[in-house]
PDB file of C-alpha atoms and ligand atoms in Angstrom:
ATOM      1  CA  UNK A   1      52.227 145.550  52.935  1.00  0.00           C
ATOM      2  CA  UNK A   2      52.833 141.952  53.810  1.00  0.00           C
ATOM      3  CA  UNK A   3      51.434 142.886  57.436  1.00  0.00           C
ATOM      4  CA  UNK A   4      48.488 143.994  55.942  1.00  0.00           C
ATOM      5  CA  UNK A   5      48.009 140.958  53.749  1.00  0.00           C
ATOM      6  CA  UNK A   6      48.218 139.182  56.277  1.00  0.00           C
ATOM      7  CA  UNK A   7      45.712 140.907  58.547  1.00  0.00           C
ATOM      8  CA  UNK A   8      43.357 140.720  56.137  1.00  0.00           C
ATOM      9  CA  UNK A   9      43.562 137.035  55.636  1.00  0.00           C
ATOM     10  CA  UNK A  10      43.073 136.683  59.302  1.00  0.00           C
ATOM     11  CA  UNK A  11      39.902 138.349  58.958  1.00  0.00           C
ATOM     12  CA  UNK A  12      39.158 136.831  56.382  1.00  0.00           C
ATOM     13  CA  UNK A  13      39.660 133.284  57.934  1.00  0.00           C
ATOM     14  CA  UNK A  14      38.224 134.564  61.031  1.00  0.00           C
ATOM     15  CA  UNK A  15      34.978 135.556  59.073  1.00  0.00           C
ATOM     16  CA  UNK A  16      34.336 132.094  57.932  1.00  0.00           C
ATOM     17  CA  UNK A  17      34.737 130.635  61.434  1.00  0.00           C
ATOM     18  CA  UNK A  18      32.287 132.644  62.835  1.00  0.00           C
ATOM     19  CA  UNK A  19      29.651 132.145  59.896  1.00  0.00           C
ATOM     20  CA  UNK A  20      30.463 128.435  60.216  1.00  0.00           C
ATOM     21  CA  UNK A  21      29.511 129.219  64.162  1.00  0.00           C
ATOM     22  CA  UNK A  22      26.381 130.850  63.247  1.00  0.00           C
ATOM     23  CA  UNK A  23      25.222 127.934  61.409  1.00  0.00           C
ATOM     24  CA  UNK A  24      25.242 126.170  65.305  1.00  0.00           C
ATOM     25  CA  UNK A  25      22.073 127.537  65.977  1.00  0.00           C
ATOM     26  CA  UNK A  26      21.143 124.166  65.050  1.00  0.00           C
ATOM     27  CA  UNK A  27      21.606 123.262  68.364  1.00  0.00           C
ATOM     28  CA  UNK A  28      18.694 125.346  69.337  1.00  0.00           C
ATOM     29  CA  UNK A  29      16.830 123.061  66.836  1.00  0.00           C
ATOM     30  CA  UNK A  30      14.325 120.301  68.271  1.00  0.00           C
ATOM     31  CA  UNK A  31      15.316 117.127  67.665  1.00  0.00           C
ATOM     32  CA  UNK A  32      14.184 113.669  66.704  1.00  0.00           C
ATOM     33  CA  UNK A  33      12.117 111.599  69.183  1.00  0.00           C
ATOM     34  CA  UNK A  34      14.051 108.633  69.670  1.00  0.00           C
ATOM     35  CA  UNK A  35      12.331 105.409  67.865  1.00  0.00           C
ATOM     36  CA  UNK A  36      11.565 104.084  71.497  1.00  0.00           C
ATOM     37  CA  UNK A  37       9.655 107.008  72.361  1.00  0.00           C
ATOM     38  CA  UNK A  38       8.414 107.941  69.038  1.00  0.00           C
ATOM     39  CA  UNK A  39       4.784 108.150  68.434  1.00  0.00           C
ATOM     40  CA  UNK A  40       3.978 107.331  72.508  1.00  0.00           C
ATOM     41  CA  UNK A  41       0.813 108.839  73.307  1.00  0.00           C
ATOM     42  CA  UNK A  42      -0.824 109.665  76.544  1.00  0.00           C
ATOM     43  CA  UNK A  43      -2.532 106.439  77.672  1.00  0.00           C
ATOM     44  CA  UNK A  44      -4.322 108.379  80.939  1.00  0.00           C
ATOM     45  CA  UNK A  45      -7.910 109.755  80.948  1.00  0.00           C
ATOM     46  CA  UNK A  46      -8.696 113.620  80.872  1.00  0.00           C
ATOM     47  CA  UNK A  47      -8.163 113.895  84.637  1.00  0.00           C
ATOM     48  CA  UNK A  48      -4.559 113.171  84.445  1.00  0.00           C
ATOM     49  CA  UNK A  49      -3.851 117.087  84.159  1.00  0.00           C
ATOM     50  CA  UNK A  50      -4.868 117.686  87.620  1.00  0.00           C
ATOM     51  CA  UNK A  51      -2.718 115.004  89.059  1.00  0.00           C
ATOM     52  CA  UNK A  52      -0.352 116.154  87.248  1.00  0.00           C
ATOM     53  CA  UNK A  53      -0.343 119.507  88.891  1.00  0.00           C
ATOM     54  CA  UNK A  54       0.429 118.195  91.692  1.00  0.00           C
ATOM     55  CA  UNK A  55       3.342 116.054  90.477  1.00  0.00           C
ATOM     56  CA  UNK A  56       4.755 119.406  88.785  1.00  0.00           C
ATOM     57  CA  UNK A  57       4.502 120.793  92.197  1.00  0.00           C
ATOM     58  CA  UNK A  58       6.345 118.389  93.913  1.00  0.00           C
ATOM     59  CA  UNK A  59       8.971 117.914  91.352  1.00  0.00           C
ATOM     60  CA  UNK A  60       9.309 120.137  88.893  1.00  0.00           C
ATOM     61  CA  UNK A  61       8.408 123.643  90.063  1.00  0.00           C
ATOM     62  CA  UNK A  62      11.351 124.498  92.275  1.00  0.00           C
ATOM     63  CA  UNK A  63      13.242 124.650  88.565  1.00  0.00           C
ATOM     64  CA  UNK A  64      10.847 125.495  86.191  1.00  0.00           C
ATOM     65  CA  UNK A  65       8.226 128.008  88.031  1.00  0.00           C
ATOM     66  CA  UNK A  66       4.758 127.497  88.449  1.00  0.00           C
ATOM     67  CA  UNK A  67       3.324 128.014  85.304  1.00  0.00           C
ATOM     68  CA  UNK A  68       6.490 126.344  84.057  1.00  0.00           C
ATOM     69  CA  UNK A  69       7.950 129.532  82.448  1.00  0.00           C
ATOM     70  CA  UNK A  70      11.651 128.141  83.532  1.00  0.00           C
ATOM     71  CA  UNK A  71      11.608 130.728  86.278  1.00  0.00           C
ATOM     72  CA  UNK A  72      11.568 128.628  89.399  1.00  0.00           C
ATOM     73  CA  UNK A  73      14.191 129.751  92.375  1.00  0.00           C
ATOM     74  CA  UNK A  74      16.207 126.355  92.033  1.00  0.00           C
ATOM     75  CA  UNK A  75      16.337 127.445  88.254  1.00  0.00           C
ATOM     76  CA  UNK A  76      17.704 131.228  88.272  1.00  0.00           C
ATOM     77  CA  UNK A  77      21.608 129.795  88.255  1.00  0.00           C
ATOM     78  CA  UNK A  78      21.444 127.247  86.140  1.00  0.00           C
ATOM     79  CA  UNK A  79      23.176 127.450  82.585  1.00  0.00           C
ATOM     80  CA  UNK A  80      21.173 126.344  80.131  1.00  0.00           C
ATOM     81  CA  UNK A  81      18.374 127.714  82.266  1.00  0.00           C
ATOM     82  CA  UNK A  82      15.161 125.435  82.304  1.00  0.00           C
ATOM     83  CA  UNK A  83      13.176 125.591  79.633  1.00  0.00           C
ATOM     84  CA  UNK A  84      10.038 127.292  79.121  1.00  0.00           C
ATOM     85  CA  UNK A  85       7.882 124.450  78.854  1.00  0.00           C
ATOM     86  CA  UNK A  86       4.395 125.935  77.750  1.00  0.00           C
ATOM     87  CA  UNK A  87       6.718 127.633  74.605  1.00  0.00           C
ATOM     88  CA  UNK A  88       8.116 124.403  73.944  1.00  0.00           C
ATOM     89  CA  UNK A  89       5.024 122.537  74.293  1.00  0.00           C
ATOM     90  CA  UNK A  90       3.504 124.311  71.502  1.00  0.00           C
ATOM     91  CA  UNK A  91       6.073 122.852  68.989  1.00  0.00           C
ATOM     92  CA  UNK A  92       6.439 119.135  69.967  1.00  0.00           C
ATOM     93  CA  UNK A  93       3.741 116.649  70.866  1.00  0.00           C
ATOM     94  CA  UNK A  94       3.536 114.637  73.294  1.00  0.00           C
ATOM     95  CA  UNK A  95       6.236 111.846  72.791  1.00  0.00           C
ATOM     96  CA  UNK A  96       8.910 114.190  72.558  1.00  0.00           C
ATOM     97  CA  UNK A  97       8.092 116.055  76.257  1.00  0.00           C
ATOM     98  CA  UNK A  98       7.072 112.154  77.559  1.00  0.00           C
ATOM     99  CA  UNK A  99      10.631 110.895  76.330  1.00  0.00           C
ATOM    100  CA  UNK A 100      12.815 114.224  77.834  1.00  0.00           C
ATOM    101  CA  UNK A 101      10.826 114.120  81.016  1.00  0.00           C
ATOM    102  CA  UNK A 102      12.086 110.064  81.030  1.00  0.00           C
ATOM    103  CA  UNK A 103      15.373 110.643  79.917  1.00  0.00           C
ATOM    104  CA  UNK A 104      16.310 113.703  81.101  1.00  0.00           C
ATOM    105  CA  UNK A 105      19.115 116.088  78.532  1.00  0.00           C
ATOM    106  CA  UNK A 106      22.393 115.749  78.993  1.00  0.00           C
ATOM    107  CA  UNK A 107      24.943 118.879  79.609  1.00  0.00           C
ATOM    108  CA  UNK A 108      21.536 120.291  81.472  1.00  0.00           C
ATOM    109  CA  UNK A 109      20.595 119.422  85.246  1.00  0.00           C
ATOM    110  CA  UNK A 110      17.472 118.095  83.727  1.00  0.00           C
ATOM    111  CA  UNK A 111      17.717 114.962  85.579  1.00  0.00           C
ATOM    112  CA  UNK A 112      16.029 111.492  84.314  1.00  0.00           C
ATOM    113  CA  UNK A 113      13.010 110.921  86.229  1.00  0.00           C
ATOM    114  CA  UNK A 114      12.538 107.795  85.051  1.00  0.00           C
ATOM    115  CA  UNK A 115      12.610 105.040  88.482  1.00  0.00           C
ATOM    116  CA  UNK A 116      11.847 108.318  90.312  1.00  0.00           C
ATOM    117  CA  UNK A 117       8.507 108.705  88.850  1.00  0.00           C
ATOM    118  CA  UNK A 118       6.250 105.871  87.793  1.00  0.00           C
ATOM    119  CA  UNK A 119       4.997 105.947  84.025  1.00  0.00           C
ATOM    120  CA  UNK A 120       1.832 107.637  85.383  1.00  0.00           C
ATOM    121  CA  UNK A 121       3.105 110.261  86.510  1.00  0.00           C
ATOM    122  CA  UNK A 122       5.544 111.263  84.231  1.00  0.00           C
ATOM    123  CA  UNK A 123       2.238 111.516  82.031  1.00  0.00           C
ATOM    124  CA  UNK A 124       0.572 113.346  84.048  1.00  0.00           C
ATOM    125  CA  UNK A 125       3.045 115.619  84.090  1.00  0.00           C
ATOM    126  CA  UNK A 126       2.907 115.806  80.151  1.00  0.00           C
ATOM    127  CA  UNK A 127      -0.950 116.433  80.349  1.00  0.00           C
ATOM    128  CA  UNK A 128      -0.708 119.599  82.932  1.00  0.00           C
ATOM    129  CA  UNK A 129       2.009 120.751  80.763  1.00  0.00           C
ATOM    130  CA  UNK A 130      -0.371 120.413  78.168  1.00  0.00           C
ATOM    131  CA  UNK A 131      -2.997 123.325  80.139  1.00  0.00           C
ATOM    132  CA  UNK A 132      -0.016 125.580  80.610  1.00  0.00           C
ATOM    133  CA  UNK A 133       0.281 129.186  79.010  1.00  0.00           C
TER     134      UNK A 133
HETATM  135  C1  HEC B   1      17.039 120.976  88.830  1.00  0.00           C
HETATM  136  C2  HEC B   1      16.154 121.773  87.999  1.00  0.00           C
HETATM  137  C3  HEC B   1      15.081 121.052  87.198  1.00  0.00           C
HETATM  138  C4  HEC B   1      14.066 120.253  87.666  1.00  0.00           C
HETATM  139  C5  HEC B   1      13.744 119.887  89.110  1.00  0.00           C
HETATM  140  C6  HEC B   1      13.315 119.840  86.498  1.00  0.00           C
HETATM  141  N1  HEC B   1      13.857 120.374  85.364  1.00  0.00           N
HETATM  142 FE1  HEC B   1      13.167 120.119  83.478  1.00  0.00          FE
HETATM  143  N2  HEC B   1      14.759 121.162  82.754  1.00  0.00           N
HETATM  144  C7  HEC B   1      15.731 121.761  83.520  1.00  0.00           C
HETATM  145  C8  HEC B   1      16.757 122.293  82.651  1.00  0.00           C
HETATM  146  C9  HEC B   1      18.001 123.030  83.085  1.00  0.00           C
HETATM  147  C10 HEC B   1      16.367 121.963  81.329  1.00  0.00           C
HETATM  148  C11 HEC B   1      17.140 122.213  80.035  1.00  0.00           C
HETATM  149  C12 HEC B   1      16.784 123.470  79.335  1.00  0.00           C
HETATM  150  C13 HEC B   1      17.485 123.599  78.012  1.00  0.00           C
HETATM  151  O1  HEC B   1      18.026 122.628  77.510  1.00  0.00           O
HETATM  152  O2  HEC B   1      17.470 124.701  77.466  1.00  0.00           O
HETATM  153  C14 HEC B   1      15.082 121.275  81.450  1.00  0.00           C
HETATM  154  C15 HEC B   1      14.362 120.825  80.370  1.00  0.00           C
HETATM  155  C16 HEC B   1      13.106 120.246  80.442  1.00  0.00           C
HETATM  156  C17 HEC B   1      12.288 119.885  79.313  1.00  0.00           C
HETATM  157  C18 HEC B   1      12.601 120.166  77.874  1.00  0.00           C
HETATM  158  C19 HEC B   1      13.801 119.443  77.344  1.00  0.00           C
HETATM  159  C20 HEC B   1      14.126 119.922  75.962  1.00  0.00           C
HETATM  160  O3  HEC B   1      13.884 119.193  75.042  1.00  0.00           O
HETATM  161  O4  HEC B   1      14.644 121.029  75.793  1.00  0.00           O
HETATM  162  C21 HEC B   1      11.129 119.349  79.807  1.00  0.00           C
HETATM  163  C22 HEC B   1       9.955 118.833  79.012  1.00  0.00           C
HETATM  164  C23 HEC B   1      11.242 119.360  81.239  1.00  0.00           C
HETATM  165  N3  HEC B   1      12.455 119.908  81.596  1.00  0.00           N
HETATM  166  C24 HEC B   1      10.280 118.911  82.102  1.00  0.00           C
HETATM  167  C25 HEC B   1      10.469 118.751  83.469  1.00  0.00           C
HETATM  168  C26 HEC B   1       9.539 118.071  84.345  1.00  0.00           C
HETATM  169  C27 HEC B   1       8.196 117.513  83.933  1.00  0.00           C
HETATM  170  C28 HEC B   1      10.095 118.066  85.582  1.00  0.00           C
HETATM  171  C29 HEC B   1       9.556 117.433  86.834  1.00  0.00           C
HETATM  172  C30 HEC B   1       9.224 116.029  86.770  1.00  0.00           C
HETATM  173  C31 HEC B   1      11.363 118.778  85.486  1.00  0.00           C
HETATM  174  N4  HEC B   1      11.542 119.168  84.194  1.00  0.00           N
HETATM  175  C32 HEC B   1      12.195 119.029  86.551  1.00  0.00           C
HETATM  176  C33 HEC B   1      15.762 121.832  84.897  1.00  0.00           C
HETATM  177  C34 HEC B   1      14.931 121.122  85.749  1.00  0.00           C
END
């Protein structure tokens, strides 16, 4: 009987730990644009998309696919995988993706590409981003 108790509180226990676990899918959660980046908007004309295309080409296909579904070759191992930009596009503007694509994200091999890009080009990567689907 004391066993069983026993077991039972170990389940028990166990059951909050995992809840507690669940409520992790905060992670998953955007977050905040740093104040440095916050409110930065695109200072390049409507041409800057096509430049851009060519910038995603160069350096940011081989991860995140052409249409930058996160399905690029260099991608397929990675853990997290790169992210789908067009689906994240659609829920941050354009400081957030201008301050990630600067910064990079730690624990990811999304490097910083800031000194390997020029401020430019890192928006005009933002703007094709922008005309992805
Ligand atoms: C070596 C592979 C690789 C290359 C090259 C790469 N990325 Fe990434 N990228 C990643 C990975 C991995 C993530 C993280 C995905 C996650 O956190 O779920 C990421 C995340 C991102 C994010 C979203 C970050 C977030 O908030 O979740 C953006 C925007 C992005 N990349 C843009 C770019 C741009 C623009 C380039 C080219 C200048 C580029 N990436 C090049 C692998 C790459």
């Amino acid at each position: 009987m004391k066993k069983m108790f026993f077991g039972l509180l170990v389940l028990a226990l166990s059951a909050v730990v995992l809840s507690a676990c669940g409520g992790s899918a905060a992670a998953t959660e955007i977050p905040a644009v740093p104040a440095e980046y916050a409110g930065a908007a695109n200072p390049l004309g409507a041409d800057a998309a096509t430049a851009g295309a060519e910038v995603f080409k160069t350096n940011c296909e081989s991860c995140h696919g052409p249409q930058g579904h996160g399905d690029g070759p260099a991608g397929a191992a990675l853990d997290p995988a790169p992210k789908n930009l067009p689906e994240l596009a659609a829920q941050v503007s354009d400081d957030y993706l201008y301050w990630r694509i600067n910064t990079g994200k730690e624990g990811t091999a999304m490097v910083a590409w800031k000194g390997i890009l020029t401020d430019d080009q890192i928006w005009q990567a933002v703007a094709f981003i922008r005309t992805l689907k």
